[in-house]
Coordinates of C-alpha atoms in Angstrom, one line a residue:
Chain L
X777 CA -13.7 -40.4 190.1
X778 CA -11.6 -37.6 188.9
X779 CA -9.2 -35.4 191.0
X780 CA -8.8 -31.6 190.2
X781 CA -5.5 -32.3 188.9
X782 CA -6.4 -35.0 186.4
X783 CA -9.2 -33.2 185.2
X784 CA -6.9 -29.8 184.9
X785 CA -4.1 -32.1 183.3
X786 CA -7.1 -33.8 180.4
X787 CA -7.7 -30.2 179.5
X788 CA -4.3 -29.5 178.7
X789 CA -5.5 -32.5 175.7
X790 CA -3.6 -35.2 177.8
X791 CA -4.0 -37.4 180.7
X792 CA -1.2 -37.7 183.4
X793 CA -1.1 -39.5 186.3
X794 CA 0.0 -37.3 189.8
X795 CA 3.5 -38.5 190.0
X796 CA 3.6 -37.6 186.4
X797 CA 3.0 -34.3 187.0
X798 CA 5.2 -34.0 189.7
X799 CA 8.0 -35.5 187.1
X800 CA 7.2 -33.1 184.9
X801 CA 7.2 -29.8 186.8
X802 CA 10.4 -30.8 187.9
X803 CA 11.7 -31.1 184.5
X804 CA 10.7 -27.4 183.7
X805 CA 11.8 -25.9 186.8
X806 CA 15.7 -27.5 185.7
X807 CA 15.1 -25.6 182.1
X808 CA 13.9 -22.7 184.2
X809 CA 17.5 -22.8 185.8
X810 CA 19.6 -24.2 183.1
X811 CA 18.4 -21.6 180.7
X812 CA 18.8 -18.6 183.5
X813 CA 22.7 -20.1 184.2
X814 CA 22.9 -19.9 180.2
X815 CA 21.3 -16.3 179.6
X816 CA 23.7 -14.8 182.6
X817 CA 26.9 -16.7 181.2
X818 CA 25.8 -15.4 177.5
X819 CA 24.8 -12.1 178.6
X820 CA 28.3 -11.7 180.8
X821 CA 30.5 -12.8 177.6
X822 CA 28.9 -10.3 175.4
X823 CA 28.8 -7.4 177.9
X824 CA 32.6 -8.4 177.7
X825 CA 33.3 -7.9 173.8
X826 CA 30.8 -4.9 173.7
X827 CA 32.6 -2.8 176.9
X828 CA 36.1 -4.0 176.0
X829 CA 36.6 -0.9 173.7
X830 CA 35.1 1.0 175.9
X831 CA 36.7 0.3 178.3
X832 CA 39.9 0.5 176.3
X833 CA 39.4 4.4 175.7
X834 CA 38.3 4.9 179.2
X835 CA 41.6 3.2 180.3
X836 CA 43.8 5.2 177.6
X837 CA 42.3 8.5 178.0
X838 CA 42.9 9.3 181.5
X839 CA 46.9 7.9 180.7
X840 CA 49.3 10.8 180.8
X841 CA 52.3 10.3 178.9
X842 CA 54.6 8.5 181.2
X843 CA 51.8 5.5 181.2
X844 CA 52.4 4.8 177.3
X845 CA 55.3 3.0 177.0
X846 CA 55.4 1.7 180.7
X847 CA 54.4 -2.4 180.6
X848 CA 53.7 -2.6 184.2
X849 CA 49.8 -0.9 182.5
X850 CA 47.8 -2.6 181.6
X851 CA 44.2 -1.5 182.8
X852 CA 44.6 0.7 185.6
X853 CA 46.9 4.0 185.1
X854 CA 49.6 4.9 187.5
X855 CA 49.5 8.8 186.8
X856 CA 45.6 9.0 186.4
X857 CA 44.9 12.7 184.6
X858 CA 42.2 14.3 183.6
X859 CA 44.4 16.4 180.8
X860 CA 43.3 14.5 177.8
X861 CA 39.4 15.3 178.1
X862 CA 40.7 19.2 178.9
X863 CA 43.0 19.9 175.3
X864 CA 40.1 16.8 173.6
X865 CA 38.0 20.0 174.8
X866 CA 39.9 22.4 173.5
X867 CA 40.7 20.8 169.5
X868 CA 37.0 19.2 169.3
X869 CA 35.9 23.1 169.8
X870 CA 33.7 21.3 172.6
X871 CA 30.4 23.7 173.3
X872 CA 30.0 25.6 169.4
X873 CA 31.1 21.8 168.0
X874 CA 27.9 20.0 170.1
X875 CA 25.9 24.0 169.2
X876 CA 26.3 23.0 165.8
X877 CA 25.5 19.3 165.6
X878 CA 22.2 20.3 167.7
X879 CA 21.0 22.7 165.0
X880 CA 21.3 20.2 162.7
X881 CA 20.1 17.1 164.4
X882 CA 16.8 18.2 166.6
X883 CA 14.7 19.4 163.4
X884 CA 16.4 16.6 160.8
X885 CA 14.4 13.9 163.4
X886 CA 11.7 15.3 164.0
X887 CA 11.1 16.2 160.2
X888 CA 12.5 12.5 158.9
X889 CA 10.2 10.3 161.4
X890 CA 7.3 12.2 160.6
X891 CA 7.8 11.9 157.2
X892 CA 9.3 8.3 156.7
X893 CA 6.7 7.4 158.8
X894 CA 3.5 8.9 156.4
X895 CA 5.3 7.6 153.6
X896 CA 5.7 4.2 154.7
X897 CA 1.9 4.5 155.6
X898 CA 0.8 4.9 152.1
X899 CA 3.1 2.6 151.2
X900 CA 1.2 0.1 153.9
X901 CA -2.1 0.9 153.5
X902 CA -2.9 2.3 150.1
X903 CA -3.5 0.6 146.8
X904 CA -2.5 2.4 144.0
X905 CA -0.9 1.5 140.0
X906 CA 2.7 2.2 140.5
X907 CA 3.2 1.4 143.9
X908 CA 5.2 -1.8 143.8
X909 CA 6.9 -0.1 141.4
X910 CA 7.6 3.3 143.8
X911 CA 8.6 -0.1 146.4
X912 CA 11.2 -1.7 144.4
X913 CA 13.2 1.9 144.0
X914 CA 12.8 2.6 147.3
X915 CA 15.6 -0.8 147.7
X916 CA 17.4 1.1 145.4
X917 CA 17.7 4.0 147.0
X918 CA 19.0 2.1 150.1
X919 CA 21.3 0.4 148.7
X920 CA 22.5 3.0 146.9
X921 CA 24.7 5.5 149.3
X922 CA 24.9 8.9 148.9
X923 CA 29.1 8.9 148.0
X924 CA 27.3 8.3 144.2
X925 CA 26.0 11.2 144.2
X926 CA 26.8 13.7 146.5
X927 CA 29.4 15.6 144.0
X928 CA 26.0 17.0 142.0
X929 CA 24.2 17.1 145.5
X930 CA 27.1 19.3 146.6
X931 CA 26.1 21.4 143.7
X932 CA 22.6 21.6 143.8
X933 CA 22.6 23.2 147.2
X934 CA 26.1 25.4 146.1
X935 CA 23.2 27.2 144.0
X936 CA 20.0 26.2 145.5
X937 CA 16.7 26.7 143.3
X938 CA 13.4 24.7 144.3
X939 CA 11.5 23.5 141.3
X940 CA 13.7 26.1 139.8
X941 CA 11.7 29.0 140.7
X942 CA 14.5 30.8 141.1
X943 CA 15.5 30.2 136.9
X944 CA 11.9 31.7 136.4
X945 CA 12.8 34.5 138.6
X946 CA 16.0 35.2 136.4
X947 CA 14.2 35.4 133.2
X948 CA 12.9 39.0 134.6
X949 CA 15.4 40.0 136.5
X950 CA 17.7 38.9 134.3
X951 CA 20.4 36.8 136.5
X952 CA 18.7 33.2 138.3
X953 CA 18.3 34.1 141.3
X954 CA 20.1 30.6 143.6
X955 CA 20.5 30.7 147.3
X956 CA 24.2 29.2 149.1
X957 CA 23.3 26.9 151.2
X958 CA 26.2 25.0 152.5
X959 CA 27.6 25.8 155.9
X960 CA 24.5 25.6 157.0
X961 CA 21.7 22.9 158.1
X962 CA 19.0 23.4 155.2
X963 CA 20.1 20.6 153.1
X964 CA 19.6 18.1 156.2
X965 CA 16.2 19.9 156.9
X966 CA 15.0 19.9 152.9
X967 CA 16.1 16.5 152.1
X968 CA 14.6 15.1 155.0
X969 CA 11.5 16.9 154.4
X970 CA 11.4 15.2 151.0
X971 CA 12.4 11.9 152.6
X972 CA 16.1 11.4 151.2
X973 CA 17.7 12.6 154.7
X974 CA 19.9 10.0 156.1
X975 CA 18.9 6.6 156.1
X976 CA 15.4 7.8 155.6
X977 CA 14.9 4.8 152.9
X978 CA 15.4 2.6 156.0
X979 CA 12.7 4.1 157.9
X980 CA 10.2 4.5 155.4
X981 CA 10.5 0.9 154.7
X982 CA 10.6 0.1 158.6
X983 CA 7.4 1.9 159.1
X984 CA 5.5 -0.2 156.0
X985 CA 6.6 -3.2 157.7
X986 CA 5.0 -1.9 160.8
X987 CA 2.2 -0.7 159.5
X988 CA 2.0 -3.4 157.2
X989 CA 1.1 -5.4 160.8
X990 CA -1.4 -3.6 162.4
X991 CA -4.9 -5.0 162.3
X992 CA -7.4 -3.2 159.1
X993 CA -10.2 -3.1 162.2
X994 CA -8.8 0.1 163.4
X995 CA -8.8 2.2 160.7
X996 CA -12.0 0.5 159.9
X997 CA -13.6 1.2 163.1
X998 CA -11.9 5.3 162.2
X999 CA -13.7 4.8 159.0
X1000 CA -16.7 4.6 160.4
X1001 CA -16.6 7.2 163.0
X1002 CA -16.0 9.1 160.4
X1003 CA -11.8 9.8 159.8
X1004 CA -11.0 10.7 156.6
X1005 CA -6.8 9.0 155.5
X1006 CA -5.4 11.8 157.4
X1007 CA -7.3 12.0 160.5
X1008 CA -7.4 8.3 160.7
X1009 CA -3.8 8.2 160.0
X1010 CA -2.4 11.5 163.1
X1011 CA -5.5 10.1 165.4
X1012 CA -5.2 6.6 165.4
X1013 CA -2.2 5.2 163.9
X1014 CA 0.9 7.4 165.4
X1015 CA -0.4 6.4 168.6
X1016 CA 0.0 3.5 168.5
X1017 CA 3.2 3.4 166.8
X1018 CA 5.2 4.6 169.2
X1019 CA 7.5 1.8 169.1
X1020 CA 8.4 2.1 165.8
X1021 CA 8.6 5.4 166.4
X1022 CA 11.0 5.7 169.2
X1023 CA 13.4 2.6 167.5
X1024 CA 13.6 4.9 164.5
X1025 CA 13.6 8.6 166.4
X1026 CA 17.0 6.6 168.1
X1027 CA 18.9 5.7 164.8
X1028 CA 18.0 9.1 163.7
X1029 CA 19.4 10.4 166.4
X1030 CA 22.4 8.2 166.4
X1031 CA 23.1 8.1 162.6
X1032 CA 22.8 11.8 162.3
X1033 CA 25.0 12.9 165.3
X1034 CA 27.7 10.2 164.0
X1035 CA 27.5 11.5 160.7
X1036 CA 30.6 12.9 159.2
X1037 CA 30.9 12.2 155.4
X1038 CA 27.9 14.3 154.6
X1039 CA 28.6 16.9 156.9
X1040 CA 31.9 17.4 155.8
X1041 CA 30.5 17.8 152.5
X1042 CA 27.8 20.5 153.7
X1043 CA 30.0 22.1 156.1
X1044 CA 33.0 24.1 155.7
X1045 CA 33.0 26.4 159.2
X1046 CA 30.3 25.5 161.4
X1047 CA 31.2 22.0 161.3
X1048 CA 29.5 19.7 163.9
X1049 CA 31.3 17.5 166.3
X1050 CA 32.1 14.0 164.3
X1051 CA 33.6 16.0 161.8
X1052 CA 35.7 17.6 164.3
X1053 CA 37.3 15.0 165.5
X1054 CA 37.9 13.2 161.7
X1055 CA 40.6 16.8 162.1
X1056 CA 41.5 16.5 165.3
X1057 CA 44.9 15.2 164.7
X1058 CA 44.9 18.0 162.4
X1059 CA 45.1 20.9 164.9
X1060 CA 47.3 19.2 167.3
X1061 CA 49.3 22.4 166.9
X1062 CA 46.4 24.8 168.4
X1063 CA 46.9 22.3 171.9
X1064 CA 51.4 22.8 171.5
X1065 CA 51.0 26.5 171.0
X1066 CA 48.5 27.3 174.1
X1067 CA 50.3 24.9 176.4
X1068 CA 54.2 25.2 175.5
X1069 CA 54.7 21.2 174.2
X1070 CA 57.3 20.3 172.2
X1071 CA 56.7 18.8 169.1
X1072 CA 57.3 15.3 170.4
X1073 CA 55.0 15.7 173.2
X1074 CA 52.5 16.3 171.0
X1075 CA 53.7 13.3 168.8
X1076 CA 53.2 11.1 172.4
X1077 CA 49.7 12.4 173.0
X1078 CA 48.5 12.1 169.8
X1079 CA 46.2 9.4 170.3
X1080 CA 45.1 9.5 174.1
X1081 CA 44.0 13.0 173.4
X1082 CA 42.0 11.5 170.1
X1083 CA 40.8 8.6 172.3
X1084 CA 39.9 11.2 175.0
X1085 CA 38.0 12.8 171.7
X1086 CA 35.5 9.8 171.1
X1087 CA 34.8 9.2 174.2
X1088 CA 33.8 12.9 174.6
X1089 CA 31.9 12.5 171.3
X1090 CA 29.8 9.5 172.0
X1091 CA 29.3 10.5 176.1
X1092 CA 26.2 12.4 175.2
X1093 CA 24.5 9.5 173.1
X1094 CA 24.9 6.9 175.5
X1095 CA 23.6 9.5 178.5
X1096 CA 21.0 10.1 176.0
X1097 CA 20.6 6.4 175.4
X1098 CA 20.6 5.7 179.5
X1099 CA 18.2 8.1 180.2
X1100 CA 15.7 7.1 177.8
X1101 CA 16.3 3.5 177.8
X1102 CA 13.4 3.3 180.2
X1103 CA 10.8 4.8 178.8
X1104 CA 12.3 2.9 175.1
X1105 CA 11.5 -0.2 176.7
X1106 CA 8.0 0.6 178.7
X1107 CA 7.2 1.8 174.8
X1108 CA 8.1 -1.0 172.7
X1109 CA 6.0 -2.9 175.8
X1110 CA 3.2 -1.2 175.3
X1111 CA 2.5 -0.9 172.0
X1112 CA 1.7 -4.5 171.4
X1113 CA -2.3 -4.3 170.9
X1114 CA -4.0 -6.7 173.3
X1115 CA -7.2 -7.2 171.9
Chain Y
X1255 CA -27.0 15.2 158.8
X1256 CA -25.5 15.4 154.7
X1257 CA -22.2 17.8 154.2
X1258 CA -23.2 20.2 151.8
X1259 CA -19.9 21.0 150.7
X1260 CA -20.4 21.1 146.5
X1261 CA -16.3 20.6 146.1
X1262 CA -16.9 17.3 148.4
X1263 CA -19.6 16.3 146.8
X1264 CA -18.4 16.6 143.0
X1265 CA -15.4 14.4 144.0
X1266 CA -17.7 11.4 145.4
X1267 CA -19.5 12.0 142.7
X1268 CA -16.1 11.4 140.6
X1269 CA -14.2 8.9 142.0
X1270 CA -14.8 5.5 143.3
X1271 CA -13.7 3.9 146.4
X1272 CA -10.7 2.2 144.7
X1273 CA -9.4 5.7 143.1
X1274 CA -10.1 7.6 146.4
X1275 CA -8.0 5.1 148.1
X1276 CA -5.6 5.3 145.5
X1277 CA -5.3 9.3 145.4
X1278 CA -5.1 9.3 149.0
X1279 CA -1.7 6.9 149.0
X1280 CA -0.2 8.9 146.2
X1281 CA -1.0 11.7 148.8
X1282 CA 1.0 9.7 151.5
X1283 CA 4.0 9.4 149.3
X1284 CA 3.8 11.8 147.4
X1285 CA 6.5 14.0 149.3
X1286 CA 9.0 11.3 149.0
X1287 CA 8.7 10.8 145.2
X1288 CA 9.6 15.0 145.0
X1289 CA 12.3 14.1 146.6
X1290 CA 13.5 11.1 144.9
X1291 CA 13.1 13.2 141.5
X1292 CA 14.9 16.2 142.3
X1293 CA 17.2 14.2 144.9
X1294 CA 18.0 10.8 143.7
X1295 CA 17.3 10.8 140.3
X1296 CA 18.7 13.8 138.7
X1297 CA 22.1 13.6 140.6
X1298 CA 22.1 9.6 140.3
X1299 CA 21.9 10.9 136.8
X1300 CA 24.2 13.3 136.8
X1301 CA 26.7 10.8 138.4
X1302 CA 26.3 8.7 135.2
X1303 CA 27.2 10.7 132.6
X1304 CA 30.0 11.7 134.7
X1305 CA 31.8 7.5 134.4
X1306 CA 31.5 8.2 130.7
X1307 CA 33.4 11.1 131.1
X1308 CA 37.5 12.3 131.6
X1309 CA 37.6 14.9 134.7
X1310 CA 40.9 16.8 134.2
X1311 CA 41.6 20.3 136.2
X1312 CA 42.0 23.0 133.2
X1313 CA 42.0 26.7 133.6
X1314 CA 38.4 27.2 133.8
X1315 CA 37.5 25.0 137.3
X1316 CA 36.9 21.2 135.8
X1317 CA 37.5 19.9 132.3
X1318 CA 34.9 16.9 130.9
X1319 CA 35.8 14.9 127.9
X1320 CA 34.2 12.0 126.9
X1321 CA 35.1 8.8 126.8
X1322 CA 32.9 6.7 126.1
X1323 CA 32.5 2.9 128.1
X1324 CA 36.6 3.3 128.8
X1325 CA 35.8 3.7 132.9
X1326 CA 33.8 0.5 132.8
X1327 CA 36.4 -1.4 130.4
X1328 CA 38.8 -0.3 132.8
X1329 CA 37.2 -2.0 135.7
X1330 CA 36.3 -5.4 134.4
X1331 CA 39.9 -5.8 132.2
X1332 CA 42.7 -3.4 133.1
X1333 CA 42.3 -3.1 137.2
X1334 CA 43.4 -5.8 139.3
X1335 CA 41.6 -6.0 142.2
X1336 CA 38.7 -4.6 141.4
X1337 CA 36.5 -8.1 140.1
X1338 CA 38.5 -9.7 142.8
X1339 CA 37.3 -7.7 145.1
X1340 CA 33.9 -7.9 143.9
X1341 CA 33.4 -11.8 144.0
X1342 CA 34.6 -11.9 147.5
X1343 CA 32.5 -9.5 149.1
X1344 CA 29.6 -11.3 147.8
X1345 CA 30.4 -15.0 148.8
X1346 CA 31.7 -13.4 152.3
X1347 CA 28.3 -11.6 153.1
X1348 CA 26.2 -14.3 151.5
X1349 CA 27.7 -16.6 155.1
X1350 CA 28.4 -13.8 157.0
X1351 CA 24.3 -12.3 157.1
X1352 CA 22.6 -15.3 158.1
X1353 CA 24.5 -15.8 161.3
X1354 CA 24.1 -11.8 161.9
X1355 CA 19.8 -12.6 161.7
X1356 CA 20.0 -16.0 163.7
X1357 CA 22.6 -14.2 166.3
X1358 CA 20.2 -11.2 166.2
X1359 CA 16.9 -12.9 166.8
X1360 CA 18.7 -15.2 169.1
X1361 CA 19.9 -12.2 172.2
X1362 CA 16.5 -10.6 170.8
X1363 CA 14.3 -13.7 171.8
X1364 CA 16.8 -13.4 175.5
X1365 CA 16.4 -10.6 176.1
X1366 CA 12.7 -10.1 176.0
X1367 CA 11.5 -12.0 179.1
X1368 CA 12.1 -10.7 182.7
X1369 CA 15.4 -11.2 184.6
X1370 CA 17.6 -9.2 186.8
X1371 CA 19.8 -7.1 185.1
X1372 CA 18.0 -6.9 181.7
X1373 CA 18.0 -3.5 181.7
X1374 CA 21.6 -3.0 181.9
X1375 CA 21.9 -6.4 178.9
X1376 CA 19.8 -4.0 177.2
X1377 CA 22.3 -1.0 177.5
X1378 CA 25.2 -2.7 176.9
X1379 CA 23.4 -4.5 173.6
X1380 CA 23.3 -1.1 172.3
X1381 CA 26.4 0.5 172.3
X1382 CA 27.7 -1.6 168.7
X1383 CA 24.9 1.0 167.3
X1384 CA 26.1 4.2 169.1
X1385 CA 29.5 3.8 168.0
X1386 CA 30.3 2.1 165.2
X1387 CA 28.4 4.4 162.8
X1388 CA 30.6 6.8 162.9
X1389 CA 34.2 8.1 162.9
X1390 CA 35.3 6.7 166.9
X1391 CA 34.9 3.3 165.5
X1392 CA 37.7 3.7 163.1
X1393 CA 40.0 5.1 165.5
X1394 CA 38.9 1.4 167.7
X1395 CA 39.3 -0.7 164.5
X1396 CA 43.0 1.4 164.5
X1397 CA 43.6 1.6 168.1
X1398 CA 42.1 -1.5 169.8
X1399 CA 42.2 -4.0 167.3
X1400 CA 44.8 -3.2 165.3
X1401 CA 47.2 -3.4 168.0
X1402 CA 48.7 0.1 168.1
X1403 CA 52.8 0.3 169.6
X1404 CA 51.7 2.8 172.6
X1405 CA 50.0 0.1 174.3
X1406 CA 50.2 -3.1 175.9
X1407 CA 46.2 -3.7 175.9
X1408 CA 46.1 -4.3 172.5
X1409 CA 47.7 -7.7 172.7
X1410 CA 45.0 -8.9 174.7
X1411 CA 42.8 -8.8 171.3
X1412 CA 44.5 -12.1 170.3
X1413 CA 41.7 -13.6 172.5
X1414 CA 39.4 -12.9 169.7
X1415 CA 41.7 -15.2 167.0
X1416 CA 41.0 -19.2 166.9
X1417 CA 44.7 -20.4 165.6
X1418 CA 44.2 -23.7 167.0
X1419 CA 40.8 -24.5 166.8
X1420 CA 41.4 -25.2 163.1
X1421 CA 44.1 -27.8 164.3
X1422 CA 41.7 -29.2 166.9
X1423 CA 38.5 -29.6 164.5
X1424 CA 40.7 -31.1 161.2
X1425 CA 42.4 -34.1 164.0
X1426 CA 38.6 -34.1 165.0
X1427 CA 37.8 -35.2 161.8
X1428 CA 35.1 -32.6 161.3
X1429 CA 36.0 -31.8 157.0
X1430 CA 38.2 -29.4 156.0
X1431 CA 35.7 -26.8 154.8
X1432 CA 33.2 -27.4 157.5
X1433 CA 36.1 -26.3 160.3
X1434 CA 37.5 -23.1 157.9
X1435 CA 34.2 -21.7 157.7
X1436 CA 33.5 -22.6 161.5
X1437 CA 37.4 -21.4 162.0
X1438 CA 36.7 -17.9 160.2
X1439 CA 33.0 -17.4 162.2
X1440 CA 35.3 -17.5 165.2
X1441 CA 37.6 -14.8 163.6
X1442 CA 34.7 -12.8 163.1
X1443 CA 32.5 -13.2 166.6
X1444 CA 33.9 -9.1 167.2
X1445 CA 33.0 -8.2 164.5
X1446 CA 29.1 -10.0 163.6
X1447 CA 28.2 -8.7 167.0
X1448 CA 29.3 -5.1 166.6
X1449 CA 27.4 -5.6 163.3
X1450 CA 24.3 -6.9 164.6
X1451 CA 23.0 -4.1 167.3
X1452 CA 20.1 -2.5 165.2
X1453 CA 18.8 -5.7 164.3
X1454 CA 18.7 -7.1 168.2
X1455 CA 16.7 -3.8 168.6
X1456 CA 14.6 -3.8 165.7
X1457 CA 14.1 -7.5 166.5
X1458 CA 12.7 -7.0 170.2
X1459 CA 10.6 -4.3 169.4
X1460 CA 9.3 -7.0 166.6
X1461 CA 8.5 -9.5 170.2
X1462 CA 7.3 -7.1 172.4
X1463 CA 4.4 -6.4 169.4
X1464 CA 3.2 -10.0 169.4
X1465 CA -0.5 -9.6 171.7
X1466 CA 0.4 -12.3 174.9
X1467 CA -2.9 -13.9 173.7
X1468 CA -1.8 -15.8 171.1
X1469 CA 1.0 -17.4 173.9
X1470 CA -2.2 -18.0 176.0
X1471 CA -4.0 -19.4 173.2
X1472 CA -0.8 -21.8 173.0
X1473 CA -0.4 -22.7 176.3
X1474 CA -4.2 -23.7 176.5
X1475 CA -3.5 -25.6 173.6
X1476 CA -0.2 -27.5 174.7
X1477 CA 2.8 -26.1 172.8
X1478 CA 6.1 -27.0 173.6
X1479 CA 8.6 -23.6 173.9
X1480 CA 9.9 -25.0 170.4
X1481 CA 6.5 -25.2 168.8
X1482 CA 5.5 -21.7 170.1
X1483 CA 8.7 -20.1 168.6
X1484 CA 8.1 -22.0 165.1
X1485 CA 4.3 -21.5 165.2
X1486 CA 3.8 -17.9 166.2
X1487 CA 7.0 -15.7 167.7
X1488 CA 8.3 -16.4 164.4
X1489 CA 5.8 -15.9 161.8
X1490 CA 4.7 -12.6 163.8
X1491 CA 8.3 -11.5 163.6
X1492 CA 8.7 -12.7 160.0
X1493 CA 8.5 -8.5 158.5
X1494 CA 11.0 -7.4 161.2
X1495 CA 13.1 -9.9 160.2
X1496 CA 12.9 -9.5 156.4
X1497 CA 14.0 -5.6 157.3
X1498 CA 16.6 -7.0 159.4
X1499 CA 17.9 -9.0 156.4
X1500 CA 18.0 -6.8 154.0
X1501 CA 19.6 -3.9 156.4
X1502 CA 22.1 -6.8 157.2
X1503 CA 23.0 -7.4 153.0
X1504 CA 23.5 -3.3 153.0
X1505 CA 24.8 -2.4 156.0
X1506 CA 27.5 -4.9 155.1
X1507 CA 28.2 -3.8 151.1
X1508 CA 28.5 -0.1 152.0
X1509 CA 30.3 -0.7 155.7
X1510 CA 33.9 1.4 154.7
X1511 CA 36.0 -2.1 156.0
X1512 CA 34.6 -3.3 152.8
X1513 CA 37.1 -3.9 150.1
X1514 CA 35.1 -2.3 147.8
X1515 CA 34.1 0.6 149.0
X1516 CA 37.2 0.6 150.5
X1517 CA 38.2 1.6 146.8
X1518 CA 35.7 3.6 146.1
X1519 CA 36.4 6.0 149.0
X1520 CA 40.3 5.9 148.4
X1521 CA 39.9 6.1 144.0
X1522 CA 38.0 9.6 144.9
X1523 CA 39.9 10.9 147.3
X1524 CA 42.8 9.8 144.0
X1525 CA 40.6 12.4 142.2
X1526 CA 39.9 9.8 139.8
X1527 CA 35.9 11.0 140.5
X1528 CA 35.0 9.7 137.2
X1529 CA 36.3 6.3 138.2
X1530 CA 34.9 6.2 141.6
X1531 CA 31.6 6.9 140.9
X1532 CA 31.8 4.0 137.5
X1533 CA 32.6 1.1 140.3
X1534 CA 30.2 2.7 142.6
X1535 CA 28.1 1.8 140.2
X1536 CA 28.9 -1.7 138.5
X1537 CA 28.5 -2.1 142.9
X1538 CA 25.4 -1.4 143.4
X1539 CA 24.2 -2.1 140.0
X1540 CA 25.3 -6.1 141.7
X1541 CA 24.0 -5.4 145.5
X1542 CA 21.0 -4.7 143.9
X1543 CA 20.5 -7.3 141.7
X1544 CA 21.4 -9.8 145.3
X1545 CA 18.5 -7.6 146.9
X1546 CA 15.8 -7.7 144.4
X1547 CA 16.9 -11.8 144.0
X1548 CA 16.3 -11.4 148.1
X1549 CA 13.1 -10.2 147.7
X1550 CA 11.3 -13.1 145.6
X1551 CA 12.9 -15.9 147.7
X1552 CA 11.8 -14.5 151.4
X1553 CA 9.4 -11.7 150.9
X1554 CA 6.4 -14.5 149.6
X1555 CA 7.7 -16.6 152.8
X1556 CA 6.8 -13.1 155.4
X1557 CA 3.8 -13.6 157.0
X1558 CA 1.8 -10.0 157.7
X1559 CA -1.4 -10.6 159.8
X1560 CA -3.9 -8.7 157.5

């Protein structure tokens, strides 16, 4: 007579007696415990490596200048002060710089995510003769950084003339019509609109890989229900791509926020926050006059104020991430199409 | 009911299903193609044109004079650092990228399952992405890792150095090249962990996209954890791993810490824009060839569901 247990075991494909079953269960439990121990040890070690610089920044930003050369101060400063943040606030023109950054960042991120998704879908799901060669060029554009083409781009946006319409008008009015788009966020919007923004090619690549892995049946069902390619894209693919969208959006926010090379090229006055950070040290004289510091003080405080500034620059990103984290992890879990 | 839109009927008659698909595909890709031509190819050709010139500041702004292949010849034969830096970046890429990828898969796999403090762990692993791409990392590298004199904390970063390990490994009879390799990696742990934030996130998203039913079937069939990983998880995330590999290679080469990139930026700062562009273009042609090889080798092994 078969017991229930041996029946269930034969279902798995092996015949085991009860003794062996308890043994294997014990083995499995031990394995789970070991895995947990290892997991926590690993996470704690990694947390140390990854949090170390942040803790270092916090510790240094809170130091007053007396603590700087005090060897007994290792992590916790003796004279905790928030004045470094106050100075950094002035030097970075924090509120204005944040406003400038957001003005550039929010439309850019939205445009970039949508356009990259569209192009990625085009590459993933349609067959046309020149697809492979275009895709190879796409890889090439990821590799060539903006540094190699930044000067021609600068000239292009200084005398912006879309599709030579201005030049055509020039034949009528006698003088070619161009617009100076520098010092506005428009270069970013335009580049993103045509899939050439900061790391756009990479996002196209990500979306292409993502869509290639989606079941074709979804689209076929939509087609039978009378959807054209564009409505299939908007109504079926976009809602199902939440995971990829959020991943890309997060990267896009972070990289637009942190970008300083392109911004420094395109802006002269309305500088975004990351460019302000690069010039922070050069602006130290601003607080020298305002707070009556000697130049020696300024020299001493240079690094602590810079570190406070660093914290203030990354703080909004960390806040966004911590708030968005929950939604973010949930969404990447929900996207799997359970069939 | 049949729609009687004359425009649509003409369309239907003229194009076969294949042609129609191709047309829609081109429409989807169109914005990017326009951008490619206007904001990439034309500026790129312009830049290449500069590499055959000598730029100088004259009375009326920049002046160009044609000097042919001079800049290229200089880069390969006269510049003492260029070829050396180029080869050393390529060789270190070859062993750093695999480590970054294996590490990212490993971490993503650990972070996938539910455990207490997972949210915290995930938040932490994203920190490198937030910080490492900006100015902040430069400040950190100078102040934290460079060991500036203004603080005592810097000395504690020696925990990331492994000078003694090499002696231990060589004494233990391990081949010299291998122990050098291990020590080199240990020295770079900080850098490598900081460089894998994006990859971890990409792979994590891919892991969550694997249908649970696949694992249910595997459990019923009696698969072990090891088999489950190699037969289900790995093939399913392979498209993303492929992205991650390409990304890592590019990230490695375009990082400001890279010697060649530093040369490019330095030369541009010196005002030798034409030479800076020349070395950048040679560099990225080389990188492109590497990526095409990787694409050939790995691209064919990637598994797509459809």
